[in-house]
mmCIF file with all atom_site columns, C-alpha atoms in Angstrom:
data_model
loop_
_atom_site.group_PDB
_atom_site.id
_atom_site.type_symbol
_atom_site.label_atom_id
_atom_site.label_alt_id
_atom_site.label_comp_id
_atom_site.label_asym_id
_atom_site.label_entity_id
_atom_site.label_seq_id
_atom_site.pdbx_PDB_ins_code
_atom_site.Cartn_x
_atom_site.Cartn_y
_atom_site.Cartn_z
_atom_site.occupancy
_atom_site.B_iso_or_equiv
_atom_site.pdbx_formal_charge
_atom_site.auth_seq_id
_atom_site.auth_comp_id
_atom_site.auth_asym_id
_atom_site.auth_atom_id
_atom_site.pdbx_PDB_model_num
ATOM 1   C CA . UNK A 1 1   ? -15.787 -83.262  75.301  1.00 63.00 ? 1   UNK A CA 1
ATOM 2   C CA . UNK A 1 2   ? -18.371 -83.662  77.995  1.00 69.00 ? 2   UNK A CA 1
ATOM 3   C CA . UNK A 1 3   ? -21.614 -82.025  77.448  1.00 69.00 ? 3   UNK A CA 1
ATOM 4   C CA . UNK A 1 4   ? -21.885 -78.937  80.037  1.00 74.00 ? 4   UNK A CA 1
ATOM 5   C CA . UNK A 1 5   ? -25.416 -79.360  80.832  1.00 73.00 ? 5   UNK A CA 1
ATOM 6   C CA . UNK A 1 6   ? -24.521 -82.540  82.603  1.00 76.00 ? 6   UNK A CA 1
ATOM 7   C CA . UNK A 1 7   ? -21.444 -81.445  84.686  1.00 80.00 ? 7   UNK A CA 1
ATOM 8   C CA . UNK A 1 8   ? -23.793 -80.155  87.586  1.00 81.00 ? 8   UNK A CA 1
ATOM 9   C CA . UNK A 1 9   ? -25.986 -82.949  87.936  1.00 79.00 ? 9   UNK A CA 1
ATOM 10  C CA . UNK A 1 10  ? -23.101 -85.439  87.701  1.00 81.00 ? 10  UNK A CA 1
ATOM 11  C CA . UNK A 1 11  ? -20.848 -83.381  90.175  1.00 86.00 ? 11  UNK A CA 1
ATOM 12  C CA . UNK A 1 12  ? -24.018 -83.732  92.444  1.00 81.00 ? 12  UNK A CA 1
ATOM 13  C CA . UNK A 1 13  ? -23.473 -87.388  91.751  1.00 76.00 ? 13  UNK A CA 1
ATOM 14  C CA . UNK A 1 14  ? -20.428 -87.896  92.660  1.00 80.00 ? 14  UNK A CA 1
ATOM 15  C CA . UNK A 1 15  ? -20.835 -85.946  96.044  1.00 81.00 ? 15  UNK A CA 1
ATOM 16  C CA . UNK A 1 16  ? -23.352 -88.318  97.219  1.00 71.00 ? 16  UNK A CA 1
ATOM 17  C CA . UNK A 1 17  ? -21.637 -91.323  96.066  1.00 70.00 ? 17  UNK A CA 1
ATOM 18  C CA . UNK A 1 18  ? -18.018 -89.630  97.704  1.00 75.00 ? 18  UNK A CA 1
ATOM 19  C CA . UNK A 1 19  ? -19.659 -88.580  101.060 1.00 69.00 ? 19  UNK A CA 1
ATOM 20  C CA . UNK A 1 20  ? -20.977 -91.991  102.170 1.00 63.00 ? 20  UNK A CA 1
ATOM 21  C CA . UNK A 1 21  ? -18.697 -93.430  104.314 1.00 65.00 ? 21  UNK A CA 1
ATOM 22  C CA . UNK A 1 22  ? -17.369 -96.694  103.178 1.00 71.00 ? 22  UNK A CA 1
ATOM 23  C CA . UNK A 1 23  ? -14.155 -99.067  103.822 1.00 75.00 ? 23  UNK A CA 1
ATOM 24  C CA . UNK A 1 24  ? -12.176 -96.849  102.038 1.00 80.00 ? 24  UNK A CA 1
ATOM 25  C CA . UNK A 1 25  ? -13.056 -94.234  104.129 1.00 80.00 ? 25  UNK A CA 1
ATOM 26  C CA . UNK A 1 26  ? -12.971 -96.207  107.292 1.00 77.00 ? 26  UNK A CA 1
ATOM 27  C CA . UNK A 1 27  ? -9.505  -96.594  106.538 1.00 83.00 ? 27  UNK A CA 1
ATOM 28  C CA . UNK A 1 28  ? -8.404  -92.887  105.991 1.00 86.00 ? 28  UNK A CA 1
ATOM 29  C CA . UNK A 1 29  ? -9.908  -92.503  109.208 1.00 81.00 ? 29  UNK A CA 1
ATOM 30  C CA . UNK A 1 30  ? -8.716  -95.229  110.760 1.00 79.00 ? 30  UNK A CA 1
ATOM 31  C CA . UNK A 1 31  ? -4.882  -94.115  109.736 1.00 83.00 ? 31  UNK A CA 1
ATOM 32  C CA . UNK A 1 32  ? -5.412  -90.479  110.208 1.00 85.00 ? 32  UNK A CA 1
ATOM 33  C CA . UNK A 1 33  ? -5.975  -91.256  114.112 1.00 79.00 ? 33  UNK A CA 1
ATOM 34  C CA . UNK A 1 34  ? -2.555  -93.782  114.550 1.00 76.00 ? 34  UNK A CA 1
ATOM 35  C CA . UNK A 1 35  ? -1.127  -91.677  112.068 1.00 80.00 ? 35  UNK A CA 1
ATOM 36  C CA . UNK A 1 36  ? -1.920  -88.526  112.097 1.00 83.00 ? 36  UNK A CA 1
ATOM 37  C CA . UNK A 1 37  ? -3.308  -86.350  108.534 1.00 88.00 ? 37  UNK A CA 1
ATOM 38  C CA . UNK A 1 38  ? -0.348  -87.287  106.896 1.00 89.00 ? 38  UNK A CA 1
ATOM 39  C CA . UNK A 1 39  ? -1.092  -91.068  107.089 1.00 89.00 ? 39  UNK A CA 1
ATOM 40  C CA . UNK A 1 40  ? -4.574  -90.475  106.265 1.00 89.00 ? 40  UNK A CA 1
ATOM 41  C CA . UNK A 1 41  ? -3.524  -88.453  102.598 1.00 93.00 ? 41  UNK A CA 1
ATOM 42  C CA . UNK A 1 42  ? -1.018  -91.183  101.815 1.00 93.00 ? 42  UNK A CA 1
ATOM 43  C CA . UNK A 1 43  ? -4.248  -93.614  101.719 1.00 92.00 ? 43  UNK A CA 1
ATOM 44  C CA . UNK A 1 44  ? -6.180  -91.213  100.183 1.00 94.00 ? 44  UNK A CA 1
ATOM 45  C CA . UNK A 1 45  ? -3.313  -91.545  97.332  1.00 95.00 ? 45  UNK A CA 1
ATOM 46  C CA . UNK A 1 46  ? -3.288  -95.360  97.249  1.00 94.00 ? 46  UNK A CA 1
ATOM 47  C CA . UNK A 1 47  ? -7.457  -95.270  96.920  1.00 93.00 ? 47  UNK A CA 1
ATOM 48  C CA . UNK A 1 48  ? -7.589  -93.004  94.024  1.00 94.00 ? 48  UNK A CA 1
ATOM 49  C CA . UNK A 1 49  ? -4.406  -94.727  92.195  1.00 94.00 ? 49  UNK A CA 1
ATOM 50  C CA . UNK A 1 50  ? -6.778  -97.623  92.508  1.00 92.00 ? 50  UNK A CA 1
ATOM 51  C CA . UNK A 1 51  ? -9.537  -95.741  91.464  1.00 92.00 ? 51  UNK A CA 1
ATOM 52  C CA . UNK A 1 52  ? -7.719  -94.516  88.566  1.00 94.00 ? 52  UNK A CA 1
ATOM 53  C CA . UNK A 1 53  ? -6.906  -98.588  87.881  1.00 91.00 ? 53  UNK A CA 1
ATOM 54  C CA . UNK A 1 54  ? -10.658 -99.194  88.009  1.00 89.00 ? 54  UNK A CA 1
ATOM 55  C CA . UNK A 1 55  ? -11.599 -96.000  85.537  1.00 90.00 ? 55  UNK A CA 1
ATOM 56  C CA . UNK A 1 56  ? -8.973  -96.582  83.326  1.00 90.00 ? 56  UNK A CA 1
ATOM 57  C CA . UNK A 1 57  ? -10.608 -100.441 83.227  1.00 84.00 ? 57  UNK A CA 1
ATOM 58  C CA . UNK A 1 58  ? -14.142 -99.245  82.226  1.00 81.00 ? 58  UNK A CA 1
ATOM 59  C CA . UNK A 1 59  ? -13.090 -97.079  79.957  1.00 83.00 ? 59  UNK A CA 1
ATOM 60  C CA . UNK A 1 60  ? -10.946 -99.738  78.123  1.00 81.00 ? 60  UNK A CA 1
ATOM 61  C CA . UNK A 1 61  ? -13.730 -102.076 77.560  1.00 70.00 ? 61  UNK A CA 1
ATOM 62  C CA . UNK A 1 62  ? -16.590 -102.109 79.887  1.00 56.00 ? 62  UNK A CA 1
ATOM 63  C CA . UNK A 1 63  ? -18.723 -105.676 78.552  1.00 50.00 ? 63  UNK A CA 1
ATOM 64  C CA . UNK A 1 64  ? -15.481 -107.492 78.921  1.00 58.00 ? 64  UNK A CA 1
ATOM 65  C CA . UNK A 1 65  ? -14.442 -106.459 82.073  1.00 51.00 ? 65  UNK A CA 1
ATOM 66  C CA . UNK A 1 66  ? -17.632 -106.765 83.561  1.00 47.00 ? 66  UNK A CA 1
ATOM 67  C CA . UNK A 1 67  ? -17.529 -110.353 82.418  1.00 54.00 ? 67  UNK A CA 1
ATOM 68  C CA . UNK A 1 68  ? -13.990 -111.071 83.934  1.00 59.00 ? 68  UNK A CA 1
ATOM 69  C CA . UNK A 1 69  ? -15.278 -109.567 86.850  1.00 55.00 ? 69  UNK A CA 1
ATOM 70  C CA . UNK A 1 70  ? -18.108 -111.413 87.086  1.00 54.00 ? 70  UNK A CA 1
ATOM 71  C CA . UNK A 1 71  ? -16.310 -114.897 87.465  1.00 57.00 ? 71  UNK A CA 1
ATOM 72  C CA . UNK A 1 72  ? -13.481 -113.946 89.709  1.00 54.00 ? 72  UNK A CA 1
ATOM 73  C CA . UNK A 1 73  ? -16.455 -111.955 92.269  1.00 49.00 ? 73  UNK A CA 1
ATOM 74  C CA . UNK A 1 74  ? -16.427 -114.366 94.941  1.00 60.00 ? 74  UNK A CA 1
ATOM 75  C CA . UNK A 1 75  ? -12.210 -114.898 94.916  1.00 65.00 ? 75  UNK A CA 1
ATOM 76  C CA . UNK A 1 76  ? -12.102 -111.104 94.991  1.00 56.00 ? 76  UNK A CA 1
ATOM 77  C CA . UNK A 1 77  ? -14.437 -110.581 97.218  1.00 62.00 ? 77  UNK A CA 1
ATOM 78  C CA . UNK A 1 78  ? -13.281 -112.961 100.288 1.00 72.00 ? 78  UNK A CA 1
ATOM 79  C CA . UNK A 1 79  ? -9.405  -111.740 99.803  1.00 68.00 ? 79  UNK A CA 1
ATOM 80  C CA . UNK A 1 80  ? -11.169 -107.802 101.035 1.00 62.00 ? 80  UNK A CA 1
ATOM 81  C CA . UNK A 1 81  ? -12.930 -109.111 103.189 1.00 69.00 ? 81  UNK A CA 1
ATOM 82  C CA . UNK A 1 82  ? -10.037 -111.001 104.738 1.00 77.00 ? 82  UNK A CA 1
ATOM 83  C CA . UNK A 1 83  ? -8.031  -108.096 104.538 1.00 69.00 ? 83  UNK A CA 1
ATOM 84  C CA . UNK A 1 84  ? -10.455 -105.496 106.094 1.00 66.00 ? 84  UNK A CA 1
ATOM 85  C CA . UNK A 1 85  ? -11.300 -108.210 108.662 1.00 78.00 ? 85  UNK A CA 1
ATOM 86  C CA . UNK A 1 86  ? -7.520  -107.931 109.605 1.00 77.00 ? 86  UNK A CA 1
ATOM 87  C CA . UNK A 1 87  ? -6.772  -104.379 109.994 1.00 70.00 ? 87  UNK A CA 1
ATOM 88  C CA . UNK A 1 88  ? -10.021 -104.157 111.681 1.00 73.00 ? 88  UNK A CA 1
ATOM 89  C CA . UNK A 1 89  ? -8.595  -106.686 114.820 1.00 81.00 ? 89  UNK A CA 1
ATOM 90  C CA . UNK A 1 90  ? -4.943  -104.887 114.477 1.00 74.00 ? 90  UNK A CA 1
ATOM 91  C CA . UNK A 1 91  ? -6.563  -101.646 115.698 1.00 68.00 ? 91  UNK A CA 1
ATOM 92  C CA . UNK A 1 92  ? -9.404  -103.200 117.695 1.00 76.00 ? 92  UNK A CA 1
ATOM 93  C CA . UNK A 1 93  ? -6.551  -104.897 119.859 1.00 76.00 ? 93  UNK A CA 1
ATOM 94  C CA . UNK A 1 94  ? -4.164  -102.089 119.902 1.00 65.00 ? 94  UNK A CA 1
ATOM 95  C CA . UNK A 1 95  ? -3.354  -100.988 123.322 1.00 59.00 ? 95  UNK A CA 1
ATOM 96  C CA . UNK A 1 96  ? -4.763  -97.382  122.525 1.00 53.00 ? 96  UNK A CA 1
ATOM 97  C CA . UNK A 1 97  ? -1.035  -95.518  122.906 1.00 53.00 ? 97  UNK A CA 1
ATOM 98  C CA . UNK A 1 98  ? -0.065  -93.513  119.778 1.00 48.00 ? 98  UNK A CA 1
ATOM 99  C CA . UNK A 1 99  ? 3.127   -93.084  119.483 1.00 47.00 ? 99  UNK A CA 1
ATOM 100 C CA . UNK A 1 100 ? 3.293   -89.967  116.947 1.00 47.00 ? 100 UNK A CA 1
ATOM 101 C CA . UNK A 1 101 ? 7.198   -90.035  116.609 1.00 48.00 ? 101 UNK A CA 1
ATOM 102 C CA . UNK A 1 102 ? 7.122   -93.571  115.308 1.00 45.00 ? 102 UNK A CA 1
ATOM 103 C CA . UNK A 1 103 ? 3.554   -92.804  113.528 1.00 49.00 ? 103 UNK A CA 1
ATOM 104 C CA . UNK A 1 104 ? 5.539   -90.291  111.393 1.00 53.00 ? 104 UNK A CA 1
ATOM 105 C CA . UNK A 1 105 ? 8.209   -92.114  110.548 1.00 58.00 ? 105 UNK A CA 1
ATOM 106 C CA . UNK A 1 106 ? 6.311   -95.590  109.288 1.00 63.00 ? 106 UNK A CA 1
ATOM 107 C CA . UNK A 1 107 ? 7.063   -95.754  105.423 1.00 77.00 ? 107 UNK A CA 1
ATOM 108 C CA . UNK A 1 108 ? 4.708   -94.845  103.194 1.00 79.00 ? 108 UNK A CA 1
ATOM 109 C CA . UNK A 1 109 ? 4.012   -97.620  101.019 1.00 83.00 ? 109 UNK A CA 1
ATOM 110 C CA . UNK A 1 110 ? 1.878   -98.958  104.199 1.00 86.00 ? 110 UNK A CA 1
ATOM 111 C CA . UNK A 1 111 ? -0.535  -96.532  104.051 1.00 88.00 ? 111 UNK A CA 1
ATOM 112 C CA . UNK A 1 112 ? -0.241  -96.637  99.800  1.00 91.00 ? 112 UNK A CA 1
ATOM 113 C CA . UNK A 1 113 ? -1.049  -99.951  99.821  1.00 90.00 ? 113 UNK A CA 1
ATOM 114 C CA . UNK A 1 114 ? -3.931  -100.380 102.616 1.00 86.00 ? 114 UNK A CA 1
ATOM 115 C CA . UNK A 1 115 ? -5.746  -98.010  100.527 1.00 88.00 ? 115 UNK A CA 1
ATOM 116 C CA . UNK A 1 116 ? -5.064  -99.720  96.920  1.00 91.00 ? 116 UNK A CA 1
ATOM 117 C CA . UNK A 1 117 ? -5.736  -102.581 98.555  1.00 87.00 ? 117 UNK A CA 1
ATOM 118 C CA . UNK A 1 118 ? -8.862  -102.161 100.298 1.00 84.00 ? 118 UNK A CA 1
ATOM 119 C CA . UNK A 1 119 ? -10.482 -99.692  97.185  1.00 85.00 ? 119 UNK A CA 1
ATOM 120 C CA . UNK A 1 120 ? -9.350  -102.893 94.275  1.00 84.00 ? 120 UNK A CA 1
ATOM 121 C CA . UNK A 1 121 ? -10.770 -105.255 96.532  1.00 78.00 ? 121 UNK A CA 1
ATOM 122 C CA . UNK A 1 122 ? -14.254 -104.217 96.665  1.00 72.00 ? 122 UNK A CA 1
ATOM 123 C CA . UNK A 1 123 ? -15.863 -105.285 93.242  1.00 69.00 ? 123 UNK A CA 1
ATOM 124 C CA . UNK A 1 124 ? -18.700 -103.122 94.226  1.00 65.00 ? 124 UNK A CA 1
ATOM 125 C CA . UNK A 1 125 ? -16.858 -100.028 93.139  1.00 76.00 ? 125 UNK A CA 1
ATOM 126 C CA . UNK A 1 126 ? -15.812 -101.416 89.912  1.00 75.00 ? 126 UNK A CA 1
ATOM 127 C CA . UNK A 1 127 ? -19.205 -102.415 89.671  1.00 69.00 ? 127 UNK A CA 1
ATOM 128 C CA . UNK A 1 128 ? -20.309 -99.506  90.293  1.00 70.00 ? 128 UNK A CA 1
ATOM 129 C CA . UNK A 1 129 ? -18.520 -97.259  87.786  1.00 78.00 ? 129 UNK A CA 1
ATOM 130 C CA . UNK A 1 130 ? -19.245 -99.675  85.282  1.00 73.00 ? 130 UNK A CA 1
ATOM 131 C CA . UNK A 1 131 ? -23.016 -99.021  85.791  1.00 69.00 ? 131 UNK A CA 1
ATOM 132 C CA . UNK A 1 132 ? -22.580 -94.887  86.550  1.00 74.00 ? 132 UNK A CA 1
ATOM 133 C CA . UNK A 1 133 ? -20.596 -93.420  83.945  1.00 77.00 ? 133 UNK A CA 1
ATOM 134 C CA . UNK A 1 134 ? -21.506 -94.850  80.980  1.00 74.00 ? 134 UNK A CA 1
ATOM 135 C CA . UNK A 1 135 ? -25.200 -93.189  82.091  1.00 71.00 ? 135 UNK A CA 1
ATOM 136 C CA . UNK A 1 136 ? -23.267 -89.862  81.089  1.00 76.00 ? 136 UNK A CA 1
ATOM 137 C CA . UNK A 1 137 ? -21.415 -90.668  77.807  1.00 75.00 ? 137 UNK A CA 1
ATOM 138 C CA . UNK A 1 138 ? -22.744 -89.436  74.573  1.00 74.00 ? 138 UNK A CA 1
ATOM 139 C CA . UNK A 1 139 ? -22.949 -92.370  72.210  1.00 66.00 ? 139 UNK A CA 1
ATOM 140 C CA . UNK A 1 140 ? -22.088 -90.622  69.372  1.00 72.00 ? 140 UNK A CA 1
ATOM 141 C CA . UNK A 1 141 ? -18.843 -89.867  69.984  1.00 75.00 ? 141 UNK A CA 1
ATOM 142 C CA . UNK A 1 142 ? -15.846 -92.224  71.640  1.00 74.00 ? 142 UNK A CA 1
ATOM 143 C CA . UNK A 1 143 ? -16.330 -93.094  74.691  1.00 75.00 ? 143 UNK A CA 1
ATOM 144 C CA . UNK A 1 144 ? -12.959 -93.547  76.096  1.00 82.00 ? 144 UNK A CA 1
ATOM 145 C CA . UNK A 1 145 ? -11.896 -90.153  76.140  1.00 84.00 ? 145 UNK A CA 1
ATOM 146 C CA . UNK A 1 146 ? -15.736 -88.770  78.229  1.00 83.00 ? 146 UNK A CA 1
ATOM 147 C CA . UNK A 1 147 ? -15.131 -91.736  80.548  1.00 84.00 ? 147 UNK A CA 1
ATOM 148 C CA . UNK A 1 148 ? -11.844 -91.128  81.586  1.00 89.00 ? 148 UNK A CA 1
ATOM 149 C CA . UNK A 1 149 ? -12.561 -87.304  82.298  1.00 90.00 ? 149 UNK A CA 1
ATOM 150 C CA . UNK A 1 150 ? -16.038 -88.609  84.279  1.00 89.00 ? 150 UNK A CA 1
ATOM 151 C CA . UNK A 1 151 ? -13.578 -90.624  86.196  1.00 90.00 ? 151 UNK A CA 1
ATOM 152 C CA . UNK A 1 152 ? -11.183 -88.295  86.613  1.00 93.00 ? 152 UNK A CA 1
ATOM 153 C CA . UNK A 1 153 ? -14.110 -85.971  87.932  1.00 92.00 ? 153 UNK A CA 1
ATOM 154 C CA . UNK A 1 154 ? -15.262 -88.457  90.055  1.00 90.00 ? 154 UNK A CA 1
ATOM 155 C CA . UNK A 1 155 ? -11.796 -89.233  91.530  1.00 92.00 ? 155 UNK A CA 1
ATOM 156 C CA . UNK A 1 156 ? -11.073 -85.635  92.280  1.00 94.00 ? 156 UNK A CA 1
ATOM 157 C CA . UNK A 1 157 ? -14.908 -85.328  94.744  1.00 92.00 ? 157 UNK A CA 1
ATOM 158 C CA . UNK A 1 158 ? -13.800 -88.356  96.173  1.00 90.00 ? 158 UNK A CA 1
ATOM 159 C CA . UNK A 1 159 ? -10.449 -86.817  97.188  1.00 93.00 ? 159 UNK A CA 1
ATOM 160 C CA . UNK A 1 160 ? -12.258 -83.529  98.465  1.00 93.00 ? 160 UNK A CA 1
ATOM 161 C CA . UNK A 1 161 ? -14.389 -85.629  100.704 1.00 88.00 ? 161 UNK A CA 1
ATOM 162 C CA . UNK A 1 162 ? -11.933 -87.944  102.044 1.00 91.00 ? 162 UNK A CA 1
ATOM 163 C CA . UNK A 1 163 ? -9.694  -85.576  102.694 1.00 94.00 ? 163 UNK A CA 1
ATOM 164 C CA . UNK A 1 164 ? -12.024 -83.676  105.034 1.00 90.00 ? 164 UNK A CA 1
ATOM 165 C CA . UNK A 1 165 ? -12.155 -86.887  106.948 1.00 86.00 ? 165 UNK A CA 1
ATOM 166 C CA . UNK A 1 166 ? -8.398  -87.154  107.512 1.00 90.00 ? 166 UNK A CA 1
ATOM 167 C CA . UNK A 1 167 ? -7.601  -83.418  108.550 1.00 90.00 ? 167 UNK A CA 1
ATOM 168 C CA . UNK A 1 168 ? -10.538 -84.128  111.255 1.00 87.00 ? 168 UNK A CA 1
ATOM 169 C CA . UNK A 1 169 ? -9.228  -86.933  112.093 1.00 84.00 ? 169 UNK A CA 1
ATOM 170 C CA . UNK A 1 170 ? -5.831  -86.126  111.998 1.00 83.00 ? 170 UNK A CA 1
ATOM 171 C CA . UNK A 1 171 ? -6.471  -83.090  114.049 1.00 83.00 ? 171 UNK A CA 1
ATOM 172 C CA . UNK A 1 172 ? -8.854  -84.842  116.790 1.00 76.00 ? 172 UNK A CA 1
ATOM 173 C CA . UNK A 1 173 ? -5.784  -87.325  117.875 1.00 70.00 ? 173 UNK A CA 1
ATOM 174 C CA . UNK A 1 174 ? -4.300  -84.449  119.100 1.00 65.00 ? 174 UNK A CA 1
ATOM 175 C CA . UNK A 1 175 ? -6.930  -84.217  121.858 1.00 63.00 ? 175 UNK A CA 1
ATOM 176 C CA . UNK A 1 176 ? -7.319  -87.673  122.735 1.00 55.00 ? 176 UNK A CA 1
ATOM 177 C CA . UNK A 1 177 ? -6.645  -89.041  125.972 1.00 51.00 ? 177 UNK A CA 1
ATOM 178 C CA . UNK A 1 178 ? -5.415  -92.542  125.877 1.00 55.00 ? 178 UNK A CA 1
ATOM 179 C CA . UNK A 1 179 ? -8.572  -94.123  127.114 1.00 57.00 ? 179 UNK A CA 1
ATOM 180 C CA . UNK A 1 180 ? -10.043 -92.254  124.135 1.00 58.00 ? 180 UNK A CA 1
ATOM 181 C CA . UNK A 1 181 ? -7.923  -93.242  121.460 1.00 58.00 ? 181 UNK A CA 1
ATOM 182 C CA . UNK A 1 182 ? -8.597  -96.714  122.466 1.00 65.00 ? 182 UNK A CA 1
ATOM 183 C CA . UNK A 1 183 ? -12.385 -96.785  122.537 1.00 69.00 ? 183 UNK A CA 1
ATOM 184 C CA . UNK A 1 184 ? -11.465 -94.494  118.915 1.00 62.00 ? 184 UNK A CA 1
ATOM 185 C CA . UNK A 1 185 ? -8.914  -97.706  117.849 1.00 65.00 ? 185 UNK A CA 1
ATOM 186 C CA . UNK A 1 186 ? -11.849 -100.145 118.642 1.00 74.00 ? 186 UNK A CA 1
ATOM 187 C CA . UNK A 1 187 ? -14.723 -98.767  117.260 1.00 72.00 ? 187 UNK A CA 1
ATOM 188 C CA . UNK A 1 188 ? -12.708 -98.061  114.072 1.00 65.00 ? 188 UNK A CA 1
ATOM 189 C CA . UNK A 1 189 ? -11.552 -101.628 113.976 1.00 70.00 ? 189 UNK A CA 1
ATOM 190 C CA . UNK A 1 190 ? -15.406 -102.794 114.244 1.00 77.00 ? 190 UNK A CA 1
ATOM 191 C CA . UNK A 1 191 ? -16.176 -100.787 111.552 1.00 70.00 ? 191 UNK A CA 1
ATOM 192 C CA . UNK A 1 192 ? -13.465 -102.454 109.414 1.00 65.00 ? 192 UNK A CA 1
ATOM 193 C CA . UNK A 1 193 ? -14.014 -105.946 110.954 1.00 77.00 ? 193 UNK A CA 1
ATOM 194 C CA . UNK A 1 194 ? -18.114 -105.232 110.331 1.00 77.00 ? 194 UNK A CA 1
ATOM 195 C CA . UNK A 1 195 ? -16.958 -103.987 106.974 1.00 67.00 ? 195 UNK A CA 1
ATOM 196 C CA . UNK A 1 196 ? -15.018 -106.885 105.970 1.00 69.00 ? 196 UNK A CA 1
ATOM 197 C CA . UNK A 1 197 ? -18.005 -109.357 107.080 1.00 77.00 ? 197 UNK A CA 1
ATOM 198 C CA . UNK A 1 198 ? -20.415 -107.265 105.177 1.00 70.00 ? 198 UNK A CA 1
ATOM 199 C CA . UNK A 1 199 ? -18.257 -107.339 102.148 1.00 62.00 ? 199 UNK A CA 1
ATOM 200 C CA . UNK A 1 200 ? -18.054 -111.326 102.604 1.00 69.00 ? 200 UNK A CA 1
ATOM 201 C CA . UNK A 1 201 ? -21.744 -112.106 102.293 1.00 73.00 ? 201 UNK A CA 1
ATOM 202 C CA . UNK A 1 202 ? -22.755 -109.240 99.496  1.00 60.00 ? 202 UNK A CA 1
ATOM 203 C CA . UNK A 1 203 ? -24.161 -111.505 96.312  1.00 56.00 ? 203 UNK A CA 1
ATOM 204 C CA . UNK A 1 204 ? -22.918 -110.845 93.149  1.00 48.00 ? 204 UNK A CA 1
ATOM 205 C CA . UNK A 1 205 ? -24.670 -107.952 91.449  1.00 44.00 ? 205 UNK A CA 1
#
């Protein structure tokens, strides 16, 4: 259904647009060091279901979404910044001790929904895909179908890359020394807390 000659180019794409750290990935990150990989792939999960929201969205009817979008921007846009703003002081104040027993056993839904959360409340995604794949869809055939795969493409680079970032994460906790994990705890929560302020005072696109 998609056109072969495009696959490399928009593969290419997608790698830029995955690699480029963002709040979503601040927050795999963020997890993966409290947390350990595990954490960090149970966010990855809750990003891409709401990635998978946001495809499935564009695909369905692109002018009218946009258009819904449009007028609830600002309302959407202060609730992730609130919520980034949050997590970011949680971590930025934590005392810098991981406990990895208690890390493991925190339930899963947390991590689910910091990273639905934090991925639905960025318009800019939504945004974006709404400008990116329709560059790719052949016009004279239906478009749901080619969006959904582009997505779907998309999605799975996205998972690649973050995923890299929570094994080496994951994997650097091991070797932190308290006093490390701390200065690691606050400059991820700055990040988040710089993330959430950023996201506050974007202007609609």
């Amino acid at each position: 259904m998609i056109d072969p000659a495009i696959l490399l180019p928009y593969i290419l794409a997608c790698v830029l647009f995955s690699v480029v750290p963002g709040p979503s990935v601040s927050v795999v990150v963020a997890n993966s060091l409290a947390g350990g990989t595990r954490a960090g792939l149970l966010t990855i999960l809750g990003t891409e279901i709401a990635m998978l929201v946001m495809v499935t969205i564009v695909a369905l009817g692109l002018d009218v979404v946009m258009n819904v979008v449009a007028e609830a921007f600002v309302i959407i846009k202060f609730v992730g910044a609130a919520y980034l703003i949050w997590i970011g002081w949680k971590m930025f104040s934590a005392s810098g001790q991981l406990d990895f027993k208690a890390a493991d056993k925190l339930p899963v839904w947390r991590y689910l929904r910091q990273g639905a959360v934090v991925n639905l409340s960025n318009p800019k995604t939504l945004l974006f895909l709404g400008a990116f794949l329709p560059q790719f869809v052949d016009t004279s055939r239906p478009a749901f179908g080619q969006i959904m795969i582009l997505g779907l493409i998309v999605m799975a680079v996205a998972t690649a890359s973050d995923c890299v970032y929570a094994v080496l994460a994951g994997q650097a906790r091991q070797v932190l020394t308290a006093a490390r994990v701390k200065l690691m705890s606050r400059v991820s929560g700055a990040i988040l807390m710089a993330g959430g302020v950023w996201l506050a005072f974007q202007k609609r696109a």
